[in-house]
Amino acid sequence: MSQPNGETFDIVILGAGSGGYAAALRAAELNLSVALIDKSELGGTCLHRGCIPTKALLHAAEIADQTRESEQFGVKADLVGIDMAGVNAYKDGVVSRLYKGLTGLLGHNKNITVVAGEGKLVSKDTVEVAGQRYTGRNIILGTGSYSRSLPGLEVDGKRVLTSEHALKLDRVPASAIVLGGGVIGVEFASVWKSFGADVTIIEALPRLVAAEDEEISKQVERAFRKRKINFKVGKPFEKVENTENGVKVTIAGGETIEAEVLLVAVGRGPVTANLGYEQQGITLDRGFVIVDERLRTGVGNIYAVGDIVPGLQLAHRGFQQGIFVAEEIAGLNPAVIDEAGIPRVTYSDPEVASMGLTEAKAKEKYGADKISSYNYNLGGNGKSQILKTAGFVKLVRVNEGPVVGIHMVGARMGELVGEAQLIYNWEAFPEEVAQLVHAHPTQNEALGEAFLALAGKPLHAHS
């Protein structure tokens, strides 16, 4: 749709990923007129090339493991193999249904004009798409992120892959090297191992999932050793060469590893180049858009949301930022988003879910003598025993004060992060949470038991 002659929108949004479309929907609810511009599909990376398809693969991987290990539950079943065409059809079906719903939600909204095409910021209040200009009293930039690579590492989509390529693979590789032991790396390593591949993770930092609490990293590493997922930490990548059957990777110290494919999972970079941002005076740092706590760029009425803003690159952060900016523009003066109050989940096996500060960060902020922590082992949790999962819930508190960190590892821990984020964001004291009743037998009860113990009245806690 073209902009009617002379019309100025209340908001022009460049990018229809999590941050952009959330801003559009909230603004429309507030009766603001919106032009939502994107060169690709509505929903962005998360829906099409990130969270949703990746988690569909992880669920298929879980089914494979359950089938392979079913006899320990008294159920006899054989895993005949992985039909990647079937797995991909399931994954693509999930994405397609969500995309259809989102397209209807946005396309049928009288306050939203959806514009398909590549947009460029051409003035402080105008975005141009294929010669057509869309002017807004406010502009929101939400152009998302792309899969990074490393200098001298050429991604060809066949032997050297990004996560986008990995999501479209029509086969299970016999062997894979995963370069990067962060969220994306450990999730794909987990999937491929469950599907039957031989997997090695290479990580330059000293531990896997290095952004998490150190004890969480150790538990993930223990679990991966048990699953026979190989990993080499503290080993920076040096080079990759093609071989007759795949790739050979050299890491620090001269050690080489060979595999059929190499997945490059070294993080995601901001999509901000050649979009007119710098020409309009917007400050970029390594490509990221610098904003204040209210997500203003400092240029005109231009805001930025999502992966182009430094910080956690998470869809739910994008949603919240989009909603925040729409409300800010509408004059509702929303509360500033606490970045530490955003839940983080890694959907590997085992899952990792965390809130707030790691123990190290809490000690840095408050002083080591002001912080105490408690680990509740899932060995004491009935439902976790039923599921045959190992792990723990770790709480970090300010002495005589609130809990400032909640860190969980084990099967399905991502489902507990909802209560964890309420506890953190409402600055709850252990004694207050200990009064709440948690259903038995549930894994959610592990959270309750951890707080009972931290409040000084442990029930099923094993010392």
Tab-separated table of C-alpha atoms in Angstrom:
chain	number	residue	atom	x	y	z
A	1	MET	CA	0.000	0.000	0.000
A	2	SER	CA	1.236	3.506	-0.779
A	3	GLN	CA	1.059	6.422	1.555
A	4	PRO	CA	-1.907	8.616	0.634
A	5	ASN	CA	-0.810	11.989	-0.713
A	6	GLY	CA	0.215	14.327	2.044
A	7	GLU	CA	-0.506	11.913	4.920
A	8	THR	CA	1.885	11.936	7.843
A	9	PHE	CA	1.787	8.816	10.004
A	10	ASP	CA	2.067	9.030	13.767
A	11	ILE	CA	4.803	6.367	13.557
A	12	VAL	CA	6.847	4.939	10.702
A	13	ILE	CA	8.523	1.677	11.702
A	14	LEU	CA	11.462	0.275	9.750
A	15	GLY	CA	11.601	-3.477	10.411
A	16	ALA	CA	8.723	-5.851	11.195
A	17	GLY	CA	10.506	-8.266	13.514
A	18	SER	CA	9.667	-8.745	17.194
A	19	GLY	CA	10.363	-5.131	18.206
A	20	GLY	CA	8.831	-3.489	15.135
A	21	TYR	CA	5.592	-5.430	14.946
A	22	ALA	CA	5.044	-5.242	18.731
A	23	ALA	CA	5.406	-1.456	18.485
A	24	ALA	CA	2.924	-1.405	15.579
A	25	LEU	CA	0.300	-3.463	17.418
A	26	ARG	CA	0.570	-1.458	20.659
A	27	ALA	CA	0.529	1.852	18.802
A	28	ALA	CA	-2.562	0.751	16.867
A	29	GLU	CA	-4.282	-0.145	20.169
A	30	LEU	CA	-3.536	3.422	21.274
A	31	ASN	CA	-5.196	4.698	18.076
A	32	LEU	CA	-1.975	5.910	16.460
A	33	SER	CA	-1.496	5.549	12.694
A	34	VAL	CA	1.416	3.306	11.712
A	35	ALA	CA	3.387	2.484	8.569
A	36	LEU	CA	5.189	-0.833	9.121
A	37	ILE	CA	7.962	-1.404	6.565
A	38	ASP	CA	9.942	-4.590	5.942
A	39	LYS	CA	11.838	-6.029	2.972
A	40	SER	CA	11.165	-9.607	4.080
A	41	GLU	CA	8.446	-11.557	5.875
A	42	LEU	CA	6.555	-10.114	8.829
A	43	GLY	CA	7.876	-11.611	12.053
A	44	GLY	CA	11.584	-11.225	11.320
A	45	THR	CA	14.402	-13.503	12.399
A	46	CYS	CA	12.678	-14.952	15.469
A	47	LEU	CA	9.680	-16.346	13.605
A	48	HIS	CA	11.365	-17.413	10.377
A	49	ARG	CA	15.057	-18.059	11.049
A	50	GLY	CA	15.503	-18.060	14.831
A	51	CYS	CA	13.535	-18.873	17.975
A	52	ILE	CA	10.548	-20.682	16.506
A	53	PRO	CA	12.141	-23.030	13.936
A	54	THR	CA	15.102	-23.727	16.237
A	55	LYS	CA	12.818	-24.719	19.117
A	56	ALA	CA	10.800	-26.932	16.768
A	57	LEU	CA	14.033	-28.783	15.901
A	58	LEU	CA	14.874	-29.052	19.600
A	59	HIS	CA	11.470	-30.605	20.297
A	60	ALA	CA	11.967	-33.137	17.496
A	61	ALA	CA	15.377	-33.887	19.048
A	62	GLU	CA	13.718	-34.433	22.428
A	63	ILE	CA	11.290	-36.911	20.828
A	64	ALA	CA	14.256	-38.752	19.275
A	65	ASP	CA	15.980	-39.023	22.658
A	66	GLN	CA	12.792	-40.148	24.388
A	67	THR	CA	12.317	-42.864	21.774
A	68	ARG	CA	15.944	-43.980	21.989
A	69	GLU	CA	15.802	-44.100	25.799
A	70	SER	CA	12.220	-45.310	26.223
A	71	GLU	CA	13.135	-48.716	27.653
A	72	GLN	CA	14.327	-47.156	30.917
A	73	PHE	CA	10.680	-46.142	31.441
A	74	GLY	CA	9.425	-49.637	30.618
A	75	VAL	CA	8.301	-48.652	27.126
A	76	LYS	CA	9.742	-50.667	24.249
A	77	ALA	CA	10.333	-48.609	21.128
A	78	ASP	CA	12.960	-48.472	18.401
A	79	LEU	CA	14.334	-45.314	16.835
A	80	VAL	CA	14.435	-46.301	13.169
A	81	GLY	CA	15.963	-43.021	12.063
A	82	ILE	CA	15.513	-39.302	11.541
A	83	ASP	CA	13.452	-38.277	8.510
A	84	MET	CA	14.720	-34.724	7.946
A	85	ALA	CA	12.071	-34.084	5.302
A	86	GLY	CA	9.453	-34.911	7.942
A	87	VAL	CA	11.214	-32.884	10.636
A	88	ASN	CA	11.449	-29.882	8.305
A	89	ALA	CA	7.783	-30.221	7.283
A	90	TYR	CA	6.804	-30.154	10.976
A	91	LYS	CA	9.085	-27.165	11.659
A	92	ASP	CA	7.908	-25.239	8.598
A	93	GLY	CA	4.283	-25.979	9.464
A	94	VAL	CA	4.688	-24.360	12.881
A	95	VAL	CA	6.298	-21.274	11.310
A	96	SER	CA	3.653	-21.094	8.575
A	97	ARG	CA	0.722	-21.168	11.006
A	98	LEU	CA	2.240	-18.467	13.209
A	99	TYR	CA	3.118	-16.355	10.152
A	100	LYS	CA	-0.415	-16.623	8.803
A	101	GLY	CA	-1.818	-15.520	12.165
A	102	LEU	CA	0.594	-12.585	12.450
A	103	THR	CA	-0.064	-11.470	8.866
A	104	GLY	CA	-3.805	-11.416	9.577
A	105	LEU	CA	-3.318	-9.592	12.876
A	106	LEU	CA	-1.274	-6.809	11.257
A	107	GLY	CA	-2.879	-6.718	7.813
A	108	HIS	CA	-6.451	-6.398	9.076
A	109	ASN	CA	-5.703	-3.582	11.520
A	110	LYS	CA	-7.193	-0.297	10.290
A	111	ASN	CA	-4.437	1.716	11.972
A	112	ILE	CA	-1.532	-0.199	10.381
A	113	THR	CA	-0.322	0.190	6.789
A	114	VAL	CA	1.998	-2.700	5.933
A	115	VAL	CA	4.627	-1.786	3.333
A	116	ALA	CA	6.661	-4.539	1.641
A	117	GLY	CA	10.042	-3.341	0.403
A	118	GLU	CA	13.522	-2.253	1.385
A	119	GLY	CA	13.370	0.967	3.370
A	120	LYS	CA	16.012	3.614	3.936
A	121	LEU	CA	16.012	6.509	6.374
A	122	VAL	CA	16.283	9.589	4.138
A	123	SER	CA	15.525	12.340	6.664
A	124	LYS	CA	14.797	12.657	10.371
A	125	ASP	CA	11.136	11.898	9.769
A	126	THR	CA	11.005	9.962	6.484
A	127	VAL	CA	11.690	6.442	5.222
A	128	GLU	CA	11.852	5.810	1.483
A	129	VAL	CA	10.797	2.516	-0.127
A	130	ALA	CA	11.237	2.067	-3.910
A	131	GLY	CA	10.856	5.800	-4.527
A	132	GLN	CA	7.802	6.156	-2.260
A	133	ARG	CA	8.275	8.255	0.869
A	134	TYR	CA	6.623	7.548	4.220
A	135	THR	CA	6.732	10.437	6.673
A	136	GLY	CA	6.154	9.992	10.402
A	137	ARG	CA	5.932	12.267	13.406
A	138	ASN	CA	8.022	9.513	15.015
A	139	ILE	CA	10.356	6.895	13.552
A	140	ILE	CA	11.174	3.507	15.115
A	141	LEU	CA	14.205	1.602	13.822
A	142	GLY	CA	14.008	-2.162	14.314
A	143	THR	CA	16.044	-3.673	11.501
A	144	GLY	CA	17.254	-6.704	13.442
A	145	SER	CA	20.392	-8.816	13.199
A	146	TYR	CA	22.334	-11.223	11.014
A	147	SER	CA	24.608	-14.210	11.709
A	148	ARG	CA	28.156	-13.004	12.258
A	149	SER	CA	31.219	-14.736	10.901
A	150	LEU	CA	34.933	-14.298	11.670
A	151	PRO	CA	37.695	-12.735	9.547
A	152	GLY	CA	39.038	-15.263	7.052
A	153	LEU	CA	36.041	-17.564	7.519
A	154	GLU	CA	34.027	-17.867	4.329
A	155	VAL	CA	30.462	-19.118	4.757
A	156	ASP	CA	29.416	-21.119	1.682
A	157	GLY	CA	26.117	-22.566	2.943
A	158	LYS	CA	27.237	-26.116	2.134
A	159	ARG	CA	30.207	-27.012	4.315
A	160	VAL	CA	30.498	-23.815	6.350
A	161	LEU	CA	27.051	-22.893	7.641
A	162	THR	CA	25.254	-20.231	9.642
A	163	SER	CA	22.189	-21.065	11.737
A	164	GLU	CA	19.980	-20.047	8.780
A	165	HIS	CA	21.607	-22.735	6.621
A	166	ALA	CA	21.498	-25.280	9.442
A	167	LEU	CA	17.734	-24.801	9.779
A	168	LYS	CA	17.274	-25.819	6.140
A	169	LEU	CA	19.559	-28.860	6.052
A	170	ASP	CA	17.908	-31.796	4.276
A	171	ARG	CA	20.046	-34.356	6.091
A	172	VAL	CA	21.631	-35.046	9.457
A	173	PRO	CA	25.379	-34.505	9.070
A	174	ALA	CA	27.463	-37.480	10.151
A	175	SER	CA	29.712	-35.086	12.050
A	176	ALA	CA	29.675	-31.387	12.854
A	177	ILE	CA	31.943	-28.787	14.384
A	178	VAL	CA	30.116	-25.951	16.123
A	179	LEU	CA	32.156	-22.767	16.377
A	180	GLY	CA	30.790	-20.959	19.423
A	181	GLY	CA	29.570	-22.292	22.764
A	182	GLY	CA	26.911	-19.677	23.442
A	183	VAL	CA	23.138	-20.107	23.177
A	184	ILE	CA	22.934	-20.804	19.419
A	185	GLY	CA	25.962	-23.099	19.453
A	186	VAL	CA	24.868	-25.333	22.331
A	187	GLU	CA	21.301	-25.533	21.010
A	188	PHE	CA	22.398	-26.785	17.573
A	189	ALA	CA	24.988	-29.101	19.140
A	190	SER	CA	22.200	-30.534	21.287
A	191	VAL	CA	19.901	-31.061	18.273
A	192	TRP	CA	22.504	-32.685	16.060
A	193	LYS	CA	23.694	-35.027	18.832
A	194	SER	CA	20.101	-36.131	19.473
A	195	PHE	CA	19.695	-36.749	15.737
A	196	GLY	CA	22.779	-38.981	15.753
A	197	ALA	CA	25.640	-36.730	14.640
A	198	ASP	CA	29.115	-36.670	16.171
A	199	VAL	CA	29.479	-33.101	17.499
A	200	THR	CA	32.404	-30.990	18.714
A	201	ILE	CA	31.977	-27.440	20.073
A	202	ILE	CA	34.896	-24.998	19.871
A	203	GLU	CA	34.712	-22.004	22.218
A	204	ALA	CA	37.358	-19.295	22.677
A	205	LEU	CA	36.063	-18.379	26.159
A	206	PRO	CA	36.946	-20.558	29.163
A	207	ARG	CA	33.513	-22.220	29.431
A	208	LEU	CA	30.307	-23.045	27.597
A	209	VAL	CA	27.355	-20.616	27.937
A	210	ALA	CA	29.875	-18.182	29.402
A	211	ALA	CA	27.282	-15.437	30.002
A	212	GLU	CA	25.581	-17.666	32.600
A	213	ASP	CA	26.538	-18.272	36.221
A	214	GLU	CA	29.747	-20.317	36.433
A	215	GLU	CA	28.056	-23.212	38.246
A	216	ILE	CA	25.445	-23.395	35.468
A	217	SER	CA	28.235	-23.676	32.884
A	218	LYS	CA	29.833	-26.530	34.841
A	219	GLN	CA	26.546	-28.447	34.958
A	220	VAL	CA	25.975	-27.991	31.210
A	221	GLU	CA	29.514	-29.243	30.565
A	222	ARG	CA	28.937	-32.287	32.819
A	223	ALA	CA	25.696	-33.071	30.995
A	224	PHE	CA	27.332	-32.669	27.574
A	225	ARG	CA	30.177	-35.012	28.572
A	226	LYS	CA	27.557	-37.572	29.608
A	227	ARG	CA	25.818	-37.121	26.252
A	228	LYS	CA	29.203	-37.506	24.509
A	229	ILE	CA	29.056	-34.018	23.010
A	230	ASN	CA	32.715	-33.039	22.626
A	231	PHE	CA	33.804	-29.508	23.452
A	232	LYS	CA	37.043	-27.573	23.596
A	233	VAL	CA	36.940	-24.354	25.645
A	234	GLY	CA	39.580	-21.634	25.818
A	235	LYS	CA	40.537	-22.556	22.244
A	236	PRO	CA	40.179	-19.712	19.709
A	237	PHE	CA	39.547	-20.619	16.070
A	238	GLU	CA	42.496	-20.150	13.701
A	239	LYS	CA	41.457	-21.417	10.256
A	240	VAL	CA	39.244	-23.761	8.270
A	241	GLU	CA	40.162	-25.737	5.167
A	242	ASN	CA	38.047	-27.855	2.831
A	243	THR	CA	38.770	-31.591	2.750
A	244	GLU	CA	37.540	-34.312	0.417
A	245	ASN	CA	34.545	-35.041	2.664
A	246	GLY	CA	34.044	-31.810	4.596
A	247	VAL	CA	36.141	-29.382	6.597
A	248	LYS	CA	39.256	-29.323	8.766
A	249	VAL	CA	39.373	-26.710	11.523
A	250	THR	CA	42.573	-25.591	13.222
A	251	ILE	CA	42.327	-24.159	16.736
A	252	ALA	CA	44.832	-22.445	19.044
A	253	GLY	CA	47.789	-24.690	19.713
A	254	GLY	CA	47.674	-26.186	16.230
A	255	GLU	CA	45.137	-28.943	17.019
A	256	THR	CA	42.919	-29.905	14.067
A	257	ILE	CA	39.407	-31.348	13.993
A	258	GLU	CA	37.626	-32.712	10.927
A	259	ALA	CA	33.909	-32.990	10.262
A	260	GLU	CA	31.328	-32.954	7.507
A	261	VAL	CA	30.139	-29.423	8.304
A	262	LEU	CA	31.151	-26.387	10.355
A	263	LEU	CA	28.426	-24.291	11.972
A	264	VAL	CA	29.489	-20.706	12.643
A	265	ALA	CA	27.659	-19.634	15.820
A	266	VAL	CA	29.750	-16.686	17.013
A	267	GLY	CA	26.855	-14.323	17.646
A	268	ARG	CA	24.665	-11.934	15.706
A	269	GLY	CA	25.510	-8.502	14.349
A	270	PRO	CA	23.158	-5.508	13.910
A	271	VAL	CA	21.600	-4.799	10.493
A	272	THR	CA	22.290	-1.061	10.254
A	273	ALA	CA	24.680	-0.606	7.297
A	274	ASN	CA	23.589	1.406	4.244
A	275	LEU	CA	20.216	2.284	5.720
A	276	GLY	CA	20.872	6.000	6.128
A	277	TYR	CA	21.245	5.946	9.898
A	278	GLU	CA	24.646	7.623	10.167
A	279	GLN	CA	23.812	10.154	7.444
A	280	GLN	CA	20.973	11.399	9.672
A	281	GLY	CA	23.329	11.789	12.644
A	282	ILE	CA	22.465	8.605	14.529
A	283	THR	CA	25.356	7.334	16.657
A	284	LEU	CA	26.512	3.789	15.894
A	285	ASP	CA	29.022	1.745	17.910
A	286	ARG	CA	30.295	-1.339	16.055
A	287	GLY	CA	27.075	-1.103	14.082
A	288	PHE	CA	24.756	-0.970	17.100
A	289	VAL	CA	22.448	2.031	17.549
A	290	ILE	CA	23.205	3.927	20.762
A	291	VAL	CA	20.092	4.982	22.682
A	292	ASP	CA	19.233	6.398	26.094
A	293	GLU	CA	17.212	4.512	28.714
A	294	ARG	CA	14.006	5.589	26.932
A	295	LEU	CA	15.314	4.132	23.648
A	296	ARG	CA	15.711	7.564	21.999
A	297	THR	CA	18.563	7.987	19.535
A	298	GLY	CA	18.900	11.702	20.259
A	299	VAL	CA	18.070	12.555	16.629
A	300	GLY	CA	14.614	14.037	16.036
A	301	ASN	CA	11.857	11.706	17.224
A	302	ILE	CA	13.775	8.590	16.219
A	303	TYR	CA	13.805	5.530	18.493
A	304	ALA	CA	15.485	2.116	18.158
A	305	VAL	CA	14.379	-1.308	19.419
A	306	GLY	CA	15.462	-4.951	19.363
A	307	ASP	CA	18.715	-6.530	18.231
A	308	ILE	CA	20.208	-3.272	16.886
A	309	VAL	CA	20.263	-1.873	20.438
A	310	PRO	CA	23.245	-3.095	22.544
A	311	GLY	CA	22.224	-5.759	25.043
A	312	LEU	CA	20.495	-9.123	25.065
A	313	GLN	CA	19.409	-10.187	21.569
A	314	LEU	CA	16.133	-11.799	22.569
A	315	ALA	CA	12.712	-11.661	20.920
A	316	HIS	CA	10.909	-10.967	24.190
A	317	ARG	CA	13.237	-8.024	24.842
A	318	GLY	CA	12.234	-6.741	21.390
A	319	PHE	CA	8.534	-7.167	22.192
A	320	GLN	CA	8.906	-5.231	25.435
A	321	GLN	CA	10.942	-2.455	23.833
A	322	GLY	CA	8.417	-2.128	21.006
A	323	ILE	CA	5.551	-1.820	23.482
A	324	PHE	CA	7.576	0.638	25.578
A	325	VAL	CA	8.299	2.978	22.642
A	326	ALA	CA	4.685	2.921	21.422
A	327	GLU	CA	3.533	3.900	24.915
A	328	GLU	CA	6.289	6.528	25.189
A	329	ILE	CA	5.140	8.127	21.927
A	330	ALA	CA	1.525	8.004	23.138
A	331	GLY	CA	2.541	9.952	26.258
A	332	LEU	CA	1.917	7.142	28.748
A	333	ASN	CA	5.381	7.527	30.344
A	334	PRO	CA	6.058	3.765	30.760
A	335	ALA	CA	8.540	2.477	33.345
A	336	VAL	CA	12.113	2.085	32.054
A	337	ILE	CA	12.947	-1.549	31.186
A	338	ASP	CA	15.402	-3.217	33.569
A	339	GLU	CA	17.709	-5.231	31.305
A	340	ALA	CA	18.599	-7.563	34.191
A	341	GLY	CA	14.867	-8.233	34.618
A	342	ILE	CA	14.612	-9.958	31.226
A	343	PRO	CA	14.427	-13.784	31.387
A	344	ARG	CA	17.113	-15.786	29.539
A	345	VAL	CA	16.572	-19.356	28.346
A	346	THR	CA	18.866	-21.758	26.472
A	347	TYR	CA	16.756	-24.615	25.103
A	348	SER	CA	19.465	-27.271	24.881
A	349	ASP	CA	19.334	-30.553	26.791
A	350	PRO	CA	19.701	-29.690	29.633
A	351	GLU	CA	17.815	-26.399	29.511
A	352	VAL	CA	19.204	-23.306	31.201
A	353	ALA	CA	16.947	-20.544	32.508
A	354	SER	CA	18.120	-17.502	34.416
A	355	MET	CA	17.069	-14.148	35.804
A	356	GLY	CA	18.957	-11.224	37.209
A	357	LEU	CA	22.594	-11.274	38.299
A	358	THR	CA	25.078	-14.135	38.371
A	359	GLU	CA	26.751	-14.666	41.744
A	360	ALA	CA	29.945	-13.046	40.408
A	361	LYS	CA	28.055	-9.989	39.107
A	362	ALA	CA	26.087	-9.675	42.367
A	363	LYS	CA	29.322	-9.712	44.406
A	364	GLU	CA	30.783	-7.110	42.064
A	365	LYS	CA	27.726	-4.888	42.501
A	366	TYR	CA	26.989	-5.286	46.212
A	367	GLY	CA	30.281	-6.593	47.676
A	368	ALA	CA	31.203	-10.241	48.309
A	369	ASP	CA	30.338	-10.031	52.018
A	370	LYS	CA	26.813	-8.806	51.244
A	371	ILE	CA	25.868	-11.771	49.024
A	372	SER	CA	24.902	-15.358	49.783
A	373	SER	CA	23.666	-18.145	47.516
A	374	TYR	CA	21.896	-21.468	47.783
A	375	ASN	CA	21.738	-24.445	45.405
A	376	TYR	CA	18.724	-26.747	45.488
A	377	ASN	CA	19.584	-30.013	43.731
A	378	LEU	CA	16.854	-31.489	41.516
A	379	GLY	CA	17.690	-34.832	43.138
A	380	GLY	CA	15.247	-33.790	45.872
A	381	ASN	CA	12.457	-32.959	43.398
A	382	GLY	CA	9.978	-35.764	42.680
A	383	LYS	CA	8.933	-34.657	39.193
A	384	SER	CA	12.557	-34.254	38.118
A	385	GLN	CA	13.219	-37.836	39.265
A	386	ILE	CA	10.213	-38.980	37.225
A	387	LEU	CA	11.694	-37.196	34.189
A	388	LYS	CA	15.165	-38.595	34.999
A	389	THR	CA	16.790	-35.175	34.798
A	390	ALA	CA	19.672	-33.766	36.819
A	391	GLY	CA	20.451	-30.155	37.672
A	392	PHE	CA	19.713	-27.509	40.258
A	393	VAL	CA	18.080	-24.203	41.120
A	394	LYS	CA	20.535	-21.596	42.374
A	395	LEU	CA	19.404	-18.482	44.239
A	396	VAL	CA	21.578	-15.417	44.807
A	397	ARG	CA	20.432	-12.934	47.432
A	398	VAL	CA	21.529	-9.764	49.119
A	399	ASN	CA	21.885	-10.635	52.828
A	400	GLU	CA	18.798	-9.390	54.687
A	401	GLY	CA	17.500	-8.284	51.275
A	402	PRO	CA	15.884	-9.514	48.063
A	403	VAL	CA	16.874	-12.283	45.681
A	404	VAL	CA	18.851	-10.702	42.822
A	405	GLY	CA	19.645	-13.809	40.787
A	406	ILE	CA	17.839	-17.059	39.924
A	407	HIS	CA	19.710	-19.651	37.845
A	408	MET	CA	18.262	-23.026	36.839
A	409	VAL	CA	19.571	-25.975	34.827
A	410	GLY	CA	17.811	-29.237	33.964
A	411	ALA	CA	15.039	-30.520	31.720
A	412	ARG	CA	12.155	-28.038	31.203
A	413	MET	CA	13.678	-25.318	33.378
A	414	GLY	CA	12.585	-22.734	30.798
A	415	GLU	CA	9.009	-23.295	31.964
A	416	LEU	CA	9.938	-22.081	35.475
A	417	VAL	CA	11.390	-18.756	34.395
A	418	GLY	CA	7.978	-17.040	34.500
A	419	GLU	CA	7.791	-17.272	38.280
A	420	ALA	CA	11.499	-16.511	38.527
A	421	GLN	CA	11.042	-13.229	36.674
A	422	LEU	CA	8.162	-12.238	38.972
A	423	ILE	CA	10.316	-12.975	42.025
A	424	TYR	CA	13.208	-10.914	40.656
A	425	ASN	CA	11.180	-8.014	39.275
A	426	TRP	CA	9.065	-7.669	42.409
A	427	GLU	CA	12.248	-7.717	44.515
A	428	ALA	CA	10.900	-10.551	46.641
A	429	PHE	CA	12.578	-11.651	49.853
A	430	PRO	CA	13.109	-15.413	50.304
A	431	GLU	CA	10.805	-15.375	53.345
A	432	GLU	CA	7.964	-13.981	51.204
A	433	VAL	CA	8.323	-16.596	48.456
A	434	ALA	CA	8.624	-19.350	51.075
A	435	GLN	CA	5.031	-18.562	52.131
A	436	LEU	CA	3.698	-19.409	48.673
A	437	VAL	CA	2.371	-22.915	47.984
A	438	HIS	CA	3.869	-24.822	45.049
A	439	ALA	CA	1.991	-27.817	43.639
A	440	HIS	CA	3.382	-31.337	44.198
A	441	PRO	CA	4.764	-33.121	42.250
A	442	THR	CA	5.953	-30.441	39.823
A	443	GLN	CA	9.321	-29.116	38.810
A	444	ASN	CA	7.974	-25.699	39.793
A	445	GLU	CA	8.141	-27.043	43.343
A	446	ALA	CA	11.957	-27.008	43.055
A	447	LEU	CA	11.778	-23.226	43.010
A	448	GLY	CA	9.577	-23.262	46.122
A	449	GLU	CA	11.899	-25.699	47.908
A	450	ALA	CA	14.932	-23.545	47.113
A	451	PHE	CA	13.235	-20.532	48.702
A	452	LEU	CA	12.140	-22.552	51.751
A	453	ALA	CA	15.771	-23.526	52.270
A	454	LEU	CA	17.065	-19.998	51.733
A	455	ALA	CA	14.460	-18.722	54.233
A	456	GLY	CA	15.907	-21.120	56.802
A	457	LYS	CA	13.218	-23.819	56.770
A	458	PRO	CA	14.264	-26.499	54.257
A	459	LEU	CA	11.873	-29.374	53.538
A	460	HIS	CA	13.235	-31.843	50.939
A	461	ALA	CA	16.612	-30.141	50.561
A	462	HIS	CA	19.650	-32.421	50.636
A	463	SER	CA	22.696	-30.833	52.237
